[in-house]
Structure formats: C-alpha cells, structure tokens
C-alpha cells in the first residue's frame, strides 16, 4: 500500500542520502506510527544502493550481534572479514575496551572505501546494548566515508548513546492524512463519517487505525450500526499508552481514570481535584479549555476506560452523575446513559448538539453514537439528531453530518422534512454530488405561511445548486415554482430567492449591471443582507467578470467572520480565492488560497472538486505542475457518476490547461475535449474558459481547421454572452488562426485591446502565443513583454529566459517553449549581457527587459512602446534597478553590465 502522509519525513531521509549534510539520522516514533513504512518509502525514492537491516529482538542477548549483522549486510567480504577479526579479539574483553573497538571499526570503514550506500536499520533499539553503542559511535563519524545510516527507534533515552545523533520524530498523522489512510484501508463502500470517527479516535496512529478498522463489524463500517465509543483498545493502543500511564500513579491515576469515563466535563465540580488536574495538564495528559477538561489523547482514554471493570465503571458513572447534576447537565446525560434502565437518548442528543456548538465535535460524536446505541429510533430522537447534524454541517464537518443524516427517516411534518432535505441537499452539493431534489415535486401548501416560507427557501437553494451545475432550465423551473410565494415570504427568504436569480443570470451571462443590484451595491444595503445572500451575489459578480465588485462583497462576509457560521466563512474564503484566480491576480489568489486552507477546520478532502482545484492552482502557480496534475488526477479518479458534471468539467479543463502549458498538446487536447463534451450545453464561454485553450492546442498540433472552427464557435458564444475575458481571448484566437492577409492586423488588434486593468495573465498568454508565431525582432520583443506580464501576474518562474525565447515560467512554459531563434540578430533584437550576469540575477524579469533596452540605447519612451508599458512604469522600474545594483546613472548601469 502506498504510504499516506509522511512526505516531509521521507524527503528528509532522501535528502540525507543525496545531499548528505549529516551522516546519520534517528527516526523516533511510537508503536504503530509507521517507522517501517517510512523506511520502505525512502528506500524506493533514492538512487543509491540501499541496505535494509531488520533487527531480530531475540538476538539482543548476544553481545555485538548487531554490529556483525550490519557489516555482513554491506555485502563486501572484506568488511565481514575485518569485523570478524576485530570482534573475535574483544568479544569477551573488558567493556572499557569498547572505544578501541569503535575506532578500529571506523578505520575499517574508511579503509575499505565502500561504494555510496544508504543503510536503513529498523528498530535499532531492539539490538543488544553494545551494538547500539558502537553503531551510534560510528554513525556520528561517517564523514569521509560513503555510508549514510538511518535508524528507527521507539524512544531515545537522554543519557543513551543515540542522544547525540540528529533525530526526527514521527508525529501523529494530521486529521486529513489519517482520514485519507482510513479511506485507503477500508472497503470502498465504507461510510465516510464512520471513517472520520475512526481517524479521530485513533489519534493519528496508523497502526491503531488499521487495527480498529479490522475490528469493526461490516454493519458498523457501513454506518447502519452505531460505534461503541471510546473504541476498545488494540494491541498497538496498549503498547503506546502503557509507557505513558506508567509514569502516573496514586491519586493522579485515579483522577485520570475517572476523566476517561466522560468525553468532556466541567472543572467546576467538587469531583475533580484541581491540583491533580493541573499536574496532569502539565504532563500533557489532559486538556483544559476554559472550564472544560478532557483526556487529551483518545488512545489514553480508550485504554483507561476499558481497563476499568464494568461494575466499577457503572458505579463511577453513577457517582459522577450525582456530583455533576448542579453544574454540568451534558455530563449528567452521558453518565446516566450507563446507569438508567431506560436511557434518555433525546437528552444525549441535546447535549451532543451543545458540544458541537461549543466546538467539541469529538464529544458531540461520542454522545450521538451513544444515543443511537441506546435509543429507540423515535421521531423525537430523529429530530434531535437532525439538530446535531445541522450544527456539524455549519462547522463544515460534512462526513459527520452525512453519517447522522443517513440515520434519519423522513418526517411526517412537512416543515421538519424540509429541514432534513435542506441538510441532505447541502451535504450532497458540498460533497460535489449531483442534487436531484425529486422530493420537491410535491407542491407546498400555499395557505400555510411557515411551510411556504420553508419550501421557498429550499427551492431557491436547490436552484442555485442547479445553476452551479449548469442545469439552467431546471434552475429556472425551480425559481418559477417559488414565484407564487415570493410576495408573502419574509425579507430574508426573498433575498435568497433574488440571489438565486442572480446566480442563474450570471451563469447565463445576463447578470444586470452593478447599478441595478442592491442600490448600486451600496455598502449600507449590502450589510443588511444575510451571509448566504452576500455569497451568492459575490459569486455571481465573479462569474460575470466583475472581480473588483466581487472582492468587495466577499470582504464584507469575511469582516464579520466572528459572527458567521464556519461553513459560510469557508465558502467565502474559497470563492474569494476562485475570484482572484479568475481575475488573473495570482499574488492575491495565492494569499486567498493560503488563508482558506489555514483557516479551514475541515479535514482535507481531495474528492471535493472545489478543494482539489484550489490546491492544484496553488501548485501550478508556485511552479509545481506535476503536483498540480497529481491532485487533479486523484480527484477525477474519485469522481463518481453521481458527481456534479460541471465540477468534473472544471477539473478536466484545468488539467488540459496545465498540460498545454507543459508542452503536452496531445494530452491537453484530450482533456479539453472531454471538458467541452461535458459542458457543451453551456453557451457562456466565460464560465468554463476552455475554448481559448482548445484553439491554442489545435494550433500547436497543426489542426488549423479545428482551431478555426473552435474560434468561430467562441465568437458566436461571445456575441450571445459578451464579457471582457471573452473579448480578450477571442482576439488572441483570431490572431492565431488568421491567414497571411489578415495576420498582422489581427495580431495588432489582440495586443491593442488590453487595458491596464485587464488580467496580466491573459495579457502574458497573448504575448507569448504571438511570440511563438512571430519571427525575428518581433518574437524577442514580445517574449520580453510576456516575461514582464507574467511577473506582474504573480507566477513563479526563472528571472531570465534564453535569447529569443518567450519567457514563460517553468510551471506554464512548456506549451509555447521555443527553440533559440535562428534569425540573425538585428539592431532591435535584445542581446544578452554575459559580463553582467551577477547584476542581472538581482533583477526581476521585467526589470531585466528594461535593462536590455537601456543597454541598446533606447530612450524611456521607446522602451515603453517596445515593452507595452507606460513611460511612468519604465521610470519606476529604472529607479528600482538603480537602487538594487547601486547604479548612479544610465551610463553607470551600462558600465556595470559590461
């Protein structure tokens, strides 16, 4: 099985092998943390020969057996002979002679001049003590030899021989990587919410996670039966926790064991000794948040909970329930579920909802599972469970919300069932699944005001989802069915309904101008709107290429994040990042993507297309195209036939763009044609933005007629749905497919069309595409201008490009990467300045383009004309250049460049 996570740890080992700044590394990890898997992954990623040594613990009673094993594994008869001779003379000697043995072994290694080799020793701490000491001595002194040693251990005593060596600890897997491991380990039909619970309850320990999955019944794995929490300890759990608990005794251990009986409790009660709690917190065994306390590690809680005999547990639950009755009703509901003859499942679920609201999702899940275990599945219990799932969704915990939603049956009350459907459709949409909403075919009761309001809001929500899936006719049908209630519903519902109309109009390319939206998008009017309304409005503006207006509306939502449900805050962060990507301002886009990722409380789900596309964009912008393709391919592999086709088309379209820019036009054409086939019914070219890429791909492949046919289609779609982006890309496409008689005019038009506020990325693409089809001085001039535009857009790339080559960043340069021009240099061809290399490396690509013109004697106005920038911009660039290189004047700058 492929290693999940641990990329940083594996990279450090491979770096040690390839660029050895250290001669040895000790990998420290708890039982089950994956020490062996890390070595396996590292051994497959290095080019050096690898020697693997697995320690046989039964040999630990044989002195120096480990050293013998090490030298024998080097597969050099000289090494084996030397070590046999040395150890044969000292095996029974005084231990004080160990230092003599160590130096002789080191001299042996240096004398033999073995080939470069990476030695991986698994479980070094299970070797005999003498071998551990000698190997630690050797490992720290391998400089001058070609050997590098990496060893794994469970712990490193501070006074032991390994303490002086560089070490790396395997921390528990983050929640997202633990969930990915659970998905990779479990059956394909396992419930994702159940897997999320197992990932959280095993504290990021891969070994414990695999063991727990193996202990579950199939019905539990599918989510049809509740889990028993805390989970029963596995052998790995016992080994991890035993050493931790061994350090606690007496009163401290008693308090810790009683704390393990409750997920979270209040510190205010007399049942808890505050001094002991502080001591346990100092040891890292309990977590104190305000007045709430809990055992920090689920593994420790599992171990202590199940170690206590059942009779003692029940008695302790009764005692703790009585003590908490005045100050902690949530803990009381939990404890009484173990002591009452007929546990109150509804009280448990109310407590679970309170825990989820207060930011304790783990406790909420524990109580919800207990309620499912002891309850009778009544409608009142289902209503209480629905309330829990709603709060979990508001905190963007989709797996948990979906897990409990599946346990809820349709309600007899239409109002309650609308709540269930709203949650159901929201989870489907946020998971990237198609929202069919067949249940909405049943008409609402127009005489019931509350029902009409609830159904209208639901219709508007699903209409927005359908519009996002490009199913505009379905969306309009839903909005039409909501119209009879529009005049009678409250303002909040009416706002949502209007925002849904705007979303449909934006996808269709017919959104009214800003002046006709909410009093010209007046701030006071916008502040009166709900968060979902603002998000729909901002997204509609973004789809309509009004990126500045969208940026302002998103900012209003984020400004009141402290009072906004996390699900809306995360949506605002993602959609804001998408807006910046669409605008072509990649510096802002990277900041927005980073803010979204760092502020997200949800585990990473690469099967969600929105998250996958954002992560892929970040890799792409930072110059890691292969990583971008891996993310997209992984997400596409996880897509099912029930997925949103619009999201699938976006994945294929972006994949095609990356392949195009990587110089793989045949593969790019296949991806872009797939996106085109999926999105063929969508006639607004601004939404998917793939037609311009298809034209460019066909031109590179020599498919001129296909390129012209696609350009004609783009022109027709643009006439029906005009946009600024469409105008720019259409002009570029026309220039690429123009014949000899119209080519110069078309090229001039494509460049002349750009204004200062337009996307620098699209400007750079146009310049590069035209440079690729240009010749001589025009080609070099356009390439230099493209370099400046890419710099302005914020893409990561080299500072300079070879002479005559359009300066594309490595992440996007392959598509139009050119061979050096064979045209003879002319007076207008930029020349390199080989003697000024050190100076040039201090400058950005845009500044280098300016410098090139200065060395050729161009004046500022001429530089501005040739590089397609204003004269003021040239003056500013020169000021920056003078400051960077220490030049006093134009002539001094030329002199510095040689």
Coordinates of N, CA and C in Angstrom, one line a residue, residues 436-565:
X436 N -30.4 16.0 -7.1 CA -31.6 15.7 -7.9 C -32.9 16.4 -7.4
X437 N -33.1 16.3 -6.1 CA -34.2 17.0 -5.4 C -35.6 16.6 -6.0
X438 N -35.7 15.3 -6.1 CA -37.0 14.8 -6.6 C -38.1 15.0 -5.6
X439 N -37.8 15.1 -4.3 CA -38.8 15.3 -3.3 C -39.5 16.7 -3.4
X440 N -38.9 17.6 -4.2 CA -39.5 18.9 -4.3 C -40.6 18.9 -5.3
X441 N -40.9 17.8 -6.0 CA -42.0 17.7 -6.9 C -43.3 17.8 -6.2
X442 N -43.4 17.5 -4.9 CA -44.6 17.7 -4.1 C -44.9 19.1 -3.9
X443 N -46.0 19.7 -4.3 CA -46.3 21.1 -4.1 C -46.4 21.5 -2.6
X444 N -46.1 22.7 -2.3 CA -46.3 23.2 -0.9 C -47.7 23.7 -0.7
X445 N -48.1 23.8 0.5 CA -49.4 24.3 0.9 C -49.3 25.8 1.0
X446 N -49.9 26.5 0.0 CA -49.8 27.9 0.0 C -50.5 28.6 1.1
X447 N -51.4 27.9 1.8 CA -52.2 28.5 2.9 C -51.4 28.4 4.2
X448 N -50.4 27.6 4.2 CA -49.5 27.5 5.4 C -48.3 28.4 5.3
X449 N -48.3 29.5 5.9 CA -47.2 30.5 5.7 C -45.9 30.0 6.1
X450 N -45.8 29.2 7.2 CA -44.5 28.7 7.6 C -44.0 27.7 6.6
X451 N -44.9 26.8 6.1 CA -44.5 25.8 5.1 C -44.1 26.5 3.8
X452 N -44.8 27.5 3.4 CA -44.5 28.2 2.1 C -43.1 28.9 2.2
X453 N -42.8 29.5 3.4 CA -41.5 30.1 3.5 C -40.4 29.1 3.5
X454 N -40.6 27.9 4.2 CA -39.5 26.9 4.2 C -39.3 26.3 2.8
X455 N -40.4 26.0 2.1 CA -40.2 25.4 0.8 C -39.6 26.4 -0.2
X456 N -40.0 27.7 -0.1 CA -39.4 28.7 -1.0 C -37.9 28.8 -0.8
X457 N -37.5 28.9 0.4 CA -36.1 28.9 0.7 C -35.3 27.7 0.2
X458 N -36.0 26.5 0.3 CA -35.4 25.3 -0.2 C -35.3 25.3 -1.7
X459 N -36.4 25.8 -2.4 CA -36.4 25.9 -3.8 C -35.3 26.8 -4.3
X460 N -35.1 27.9 -3.7 CA -34.1 28.9 -4.1 C -32.7 28.3 -3.9
X461 N -32.5 27.5 -2.8 CA -31.2 26.9 -2.5 C -30.8 25.9 -3.6
X462 N -31.8 25.0 -3.9 CA -31.6 24.0 -4.9 C -31.4 24.6 -6.3
X463 N -32.1 25.7 -6.6 CA -32.0 26.4 -7.9 C -30.5 26.9 -8.0
X464 N -30.0 27.4 -6.9 CA -28.6 27.8 -7.0 C -27.6 26.7 -7.3
X465 N -27.9 25.5 -6.6 CA -27.1 24.3 -6.9 C -27.2 23.9 -8.3
X466 N -28.4 23.9 -8.9 CA -28.6 23.5 -10.3 C -27.9 24.5 -11.2
X467 N -27.9 25.8 -10.9 CA -27.2 26.7 -11.7 C -25.7 26.5 -11.7
X468 N -25.2 26.1 -10.5 CA -23.8 25.8 -10.5 C -23.4 24.6 -11.3
X469 N -24.4 23.7 -11.4 CA -24.2 22.5 -12.2 C -24.5 22.8 -13.7
X470 N -24.8 24.0 -14.1 CA -25.1 24.5 -15.4 C -26.4 23.9 -15.9
X471 N -27.3 23.5 -15.0 CA -28.6 23.0 -15.4 C -29.6 24.1 -15.3
X472 N -29.5 25.1 -16.2 CA -30.2 26.3 -16.1 C -31.7 26.2 -16.2
X473 N -32.1 25.3 -17.1 CA -33.6 25.1 -17.3 C -34.2 24.5 -16.0
X474 N -33.5 23.6 -15.4 CA -34.0 23.1 -14.1 C -34.0 24.2 -13.0
X475 N -33.0 25.0 -13.0 CA -32.9 26.1 -12.0 C -34.1 27.1 -12.2
X476 N -34.3 27.4 -13.5 CA -35.4 28.4 -13.8 C -36.8 27.8 -13.4
X477 N -36.9 26.5 -13.6 CA -38.2 25.8 -13.3 C -38.4 25.9 -11.7
X478 N -37.4 25.6 -11.0 CA -37.5 25.7 -9.5 C -37.8 27.1 -9.1
X479 N -37.2 28.1 -9.7 CA -37.5 29.5 -9.3 C -38.9 29.9 -9.7
X480 N -39.3 29.4 -10.8 CA -40.7 29.7 -11.3 C -41.7 29.1 -10.3
X481 N -41.4 27.9 -9.7 CA -42.3 27.3 -8.7 C -42.3 28.1 -7.4
X482 N -41.3 28.8 -7.2 CA -41.2 29.6 -5.9 C -41.9 31.0 -6.1
X483 N -42.1 31.4 -7.3 CA -42.7 32.8 -7.5 C -44.0 33.0 -6.8
X484 N -44.9 32.1 -6.8 CA -46.2 32.4 -6.1 C -46.1 32.7 -4.6
X485 N -45.0 32.3 -4.0 CA -44.8 32.6 -2.6 C -43.9 33.8 -2.3
X486 N -43.3 34.4 -3.4 CA -42.3 35.5 -3.2 C -42.9 36.7 -2.5
X487 N -44.1 37.0 -2.7 CA -44.7 38.2 -2.1 C -45.0 38.1 -0.7
X488 N -45.1 36.9 -0.2 CA -45.6 36.7 1.2 C -44.5 36.2 2.1
X489 N -43.4 35.8 1.6 CA -42.3 35.3 2.5 C -41.5 36.4 3.1
X490 N -40.9 36.2 4.2 CA -40.1 37.3 4.9 C -38.9 37.8 4.0
X491 N -38.4 38.9 4.4 CA -37.3 39.5 3.6 C -36.1 38.6 3.4
X492 N -35.7 37.9 4.5 CA -34.5 37.0 4.4 C -34.7 36.0 3.3
X493 N -35.9 35.4 3.2 CA -36.1 34.4 2.2 C -36.2 35.0 0.8
X494 N -36.8 36.2 0.8 CA -36.9 36.9 -0.5 C -35.5 37.3 -1.0
X495 N -34.6 37.6 -0.1 CA -33.3 38.0 -0.6 C -32.6 36.7 -1.2
X496 N -32.8 35.6 -0.5 CA -32.2 34.4 -1.0 C -32.7 34.0 -2.4
X497 N -34.0 34.2 -2.6 CA -34.6 34.0 -3.9 C -34.1 34.9 -4.9
X498 N -33.9 36.1 -4.6 CA -33.3 37.1 -5.6 C -31.9 36.7 -5.9
X499 N -31.1 36.3 -4.9 CA -29.7 35.9 -5.1 C -29.6 34.7 -6.0
X500 N -30.6 33.8 -5.8 CA -30.6 32.6 -6.7 C -30.8 33.0 -8.1
X501 N -31.7 34.0 -8.3 CA -32.0 34.5 -9.7 C -30.7 35.1 -10.3
X502 N -29.9 35.8 -9.5 CA -28.7 36.4 -9.9 C -27.7 35.4 -10.3
X503 N -27.6 34.3 -9.5 CA -26.7 33.2 -9.9 C -27.0 32.6 -11.2
X504 N -28.3 32.3 -11.5 CA -28.7 31.8 -12.7 C -28.4 32.8 -13.9
X505 N -28.6 34.0 -13.6 CA -28.3 35.0 -14.7 C -26.8 35.1 -14.9
X506 N -26.0 35.0 -13.9 CA -24.6 35.1 -14.1 C -24.0 33.9 -14.9
X507 N -24.5 32.7 -14.6 CA -24.1 31.5 -15.4 C -24.6 31.7 -16.8
X508 N -25.7 32.3 -17.0 CA -26.2 32.5 -18.4 C -25.6 33.7 -19.1
X509 N -24.8 34.5 -18.3 CA -24.2 35.7 -18.9 C -25.1 36.9 -19.0
X510 N -26.1 37.0 -18.2 CA -27.1 38.1 -18.3 C -27.3 38.8 -17.0
X511 N -26.3 38.8 -16.1 CA -26.5 39.5 -14.8 C -26.6 41.0 -15.1
X512 N -27.6 41.6 -14.4 CA -27.7 43.1 -14.6 C -26.5 43.8 -14.2
X513 N -26.3 45.1 -14.7 CA -25.1 45.8 -14.2 C -25.1 46.1 -12.7
X514 N -24.0 46.5 -12.2 CA -23.9 46.8 -10.8 C -24.9 47.8 -10.3
X515 N -25.1 48.8 -11.1 CA -26.0 49.9 -10.7 C -27.4 49.4 -10.4
X516 N -27.8 48.3 -11.0 CA -29.1 47.8 -10.8 C -29.2 46.7 -9.7
X517 N -28.1 46.5 -9.0 CA -28.1 45.5 -8.0 C -28.0 46.1 -6.6
X518 N -29.0 46.0 -5.8 CA -29.0 46.4 -4.4 C -28.5 47.9 -4.2
X519 N -29.2 48.8 -4.9 CA -28.9 50.2 -4.8 C -27.5 50.5 -5.3
X520 N -27.1 49.9 -6.4 CA -25.7 50.1 -6.9 C -24.6 49.5 -6.0
X521 N -25.0 48.4 -5.3 CA -24.1 47.7 -4.4 C -23.6 48.7 -3.3
X522 N -24.6 49.4 -2.8 CA -24.3 50.4 -1.7 C -23.9 49.6 -0.4
X523 N -22.9 50.0 0.3 CA -22.5 49.2 1.5 C -23.6 49.1 2.5
X524 N -24.3 50.1 2.8 CA -25.4 50.1 3.8 C -26.4 49.0 3.4
X525 N -26.7 48.9 2.1 CA -27.7 48.0 1.7 C -27.1 46.6 1.8
X526 N -25.9 46.4 1.4 CA -25.3 45.1 1.4 C -25.2 44.5 2.9
X527 N -24.9 45.4 3.8 CA -24.7 45.0 5.2 C -26.0 44.4 5.8
X528 N -27.1 44.8 5.2 CA -28.4 44.3 5.7 C -28.7 42.9 5.1
X529 N -27.9 42.4 4.2 CA -28.2 41.1 3.6 C -27.6 40.0 4.5
X530 N -28.2 38.8 4.4 CA -27.6 37.7 5.1 C -26.3 37.2 4.4
X531 N -25.6 36.3 5.2 CA -24.3 35.8 4.6 C -24.6 35.0 3.4
X532 N -25.5 34.0 3.4 CA -25.7 33.3 2.1 C -26.1 34.2 0.9
X533 N -26.9 35.2 1.2 CA -27.2 36.1 0.1 C -26.0 36.8 -0.4
X534 N -25.2 37.3 0.4 CA -23.9 38.0 0.0 C -23.0 37.1 -0.8
X535 N -22.9 35.8 -0.3 CA -22.0 34.9 -1.0 C -22.5 34.6 -2.4
X536 N -23.9 34.4 -2.6 CA -24.4 34.2 -3.9 C -24.2 35.4 -4.8
X537 N -24.4 36.6 -4.2 CA -24.2 37.8 -5.0 C -22.8 37.9 -5.4
X538 N -21.8 37.8 -4.5 CA -20.4 37.9 -4.9 C -20.0 36.9 -5.9
X539 N -20.5 35.7 -5.8 CA -20.1 34.6 -6.7 C -20.7 35.0 -8.1
X540 N -21.9 35.5 -8.1 CA -22.5 35.9 -9.4 C -21.7 37.0 -10.1
X541 N -21.2 38.0 -9.3 CA -20.4 39.0 -9.8 C -19.1 38.5 -10.3
X542 N -18.5 37.5 -9.6 CA -17.2 36.9 -10.1 C -17.4 36.2 -11.4
X543 N -18.5 35.4 -11.5 CA -18.8 34.7 -12.8 C -19.0 35.7 -13.9
X544 N -19.4 36.9 -13.6 CA -19.7 37.9 -14.6 C -18.5 38.8 -14.9
X545 N -17.3 38.4 -14.4 CA -16.0 39.1 -14.6 C -16.0 40.5 -13.9
X546 N -16.8 40.7 -12.9 CA -16.7 41.9 -12.1 C -16.0 41.6 -10.8
X547 N -14.7 41.4 -11.0 CA -13.9 40.9 -9.9 C -13.7 41.9 -8.8
X548 N -13.6 43.2 -9.1 CA -13.4 44.1 -8.0 C -14.7 44.2 -7.2
X549 N -15.8 44.2 -7.8 CA -17.1 44.3 -7.0 C -17.2 43.0 -6.2
X550 N -16.9 41.9 -6.8 CA -17.0 40.6 -6.0 C -16.0 40.6 -4.9
X551 N -14.8 41.1 -5.0 CA -13.9 41.2 -4.0 C -14.4 42.0 -2.8
X552 N -15.1 43.1 -3.1 CA -15.7 43.9 -2.0 C -16.8 43.2 -1.2
X553 N -17.6 42.5 -2.0 CA -18.7 41.8 -1.3 C -18.2 40.6 -0.4
X554 N -17.2 39.9 -1.0 CA -16.6 38.8 -0.2 C -16.0 39.4 1.1
X555 N -15.3 40.6 1.0 CA -14.7 41.2 2.2 C -15.7 41.5 3.2
X556 N -17.0 41.9 2.8 CA -18.0 42.1 3.8 C -18.3 40.9 4.6
X557 N -18.4 39.7 4.0 CA -18.7 38.5 4.7 C -17.5 38.1 5.6
X558 N -16.3 38.3 5.1 CA -15.2 37.9 6.0 C -14.9 38.9 7.1
X559 N -15.4 40.1 6.9 CA -15.2 41.1 8.0 C -16.1 40.8 9.2
X560 N -17.2 40.1 9.0 CA -18.0 39.7 10.2 C -17.9 38.2 10.4
X561 N -16.7 37.6 10.2 CA -16.5 36.2 10.4 C -16.7 35.7 11.8
X562 N -16.4 36.6 12.8 CA -16.6 36.2 14.1 C -18.1 35.9 14.5
X563 N -19.0 36.4 13.7 CA -20.4 36.2 14.0 C -21.1 35.4 12.9
X564 N -20.3 34.7 12.0 CA -20.8 34.0 10.9 C -20.5 32.5 11.1
X565 N -21.4 31.6 10.6 CA -21.2 30.2 10.7 C -20.0 29.8 10.0

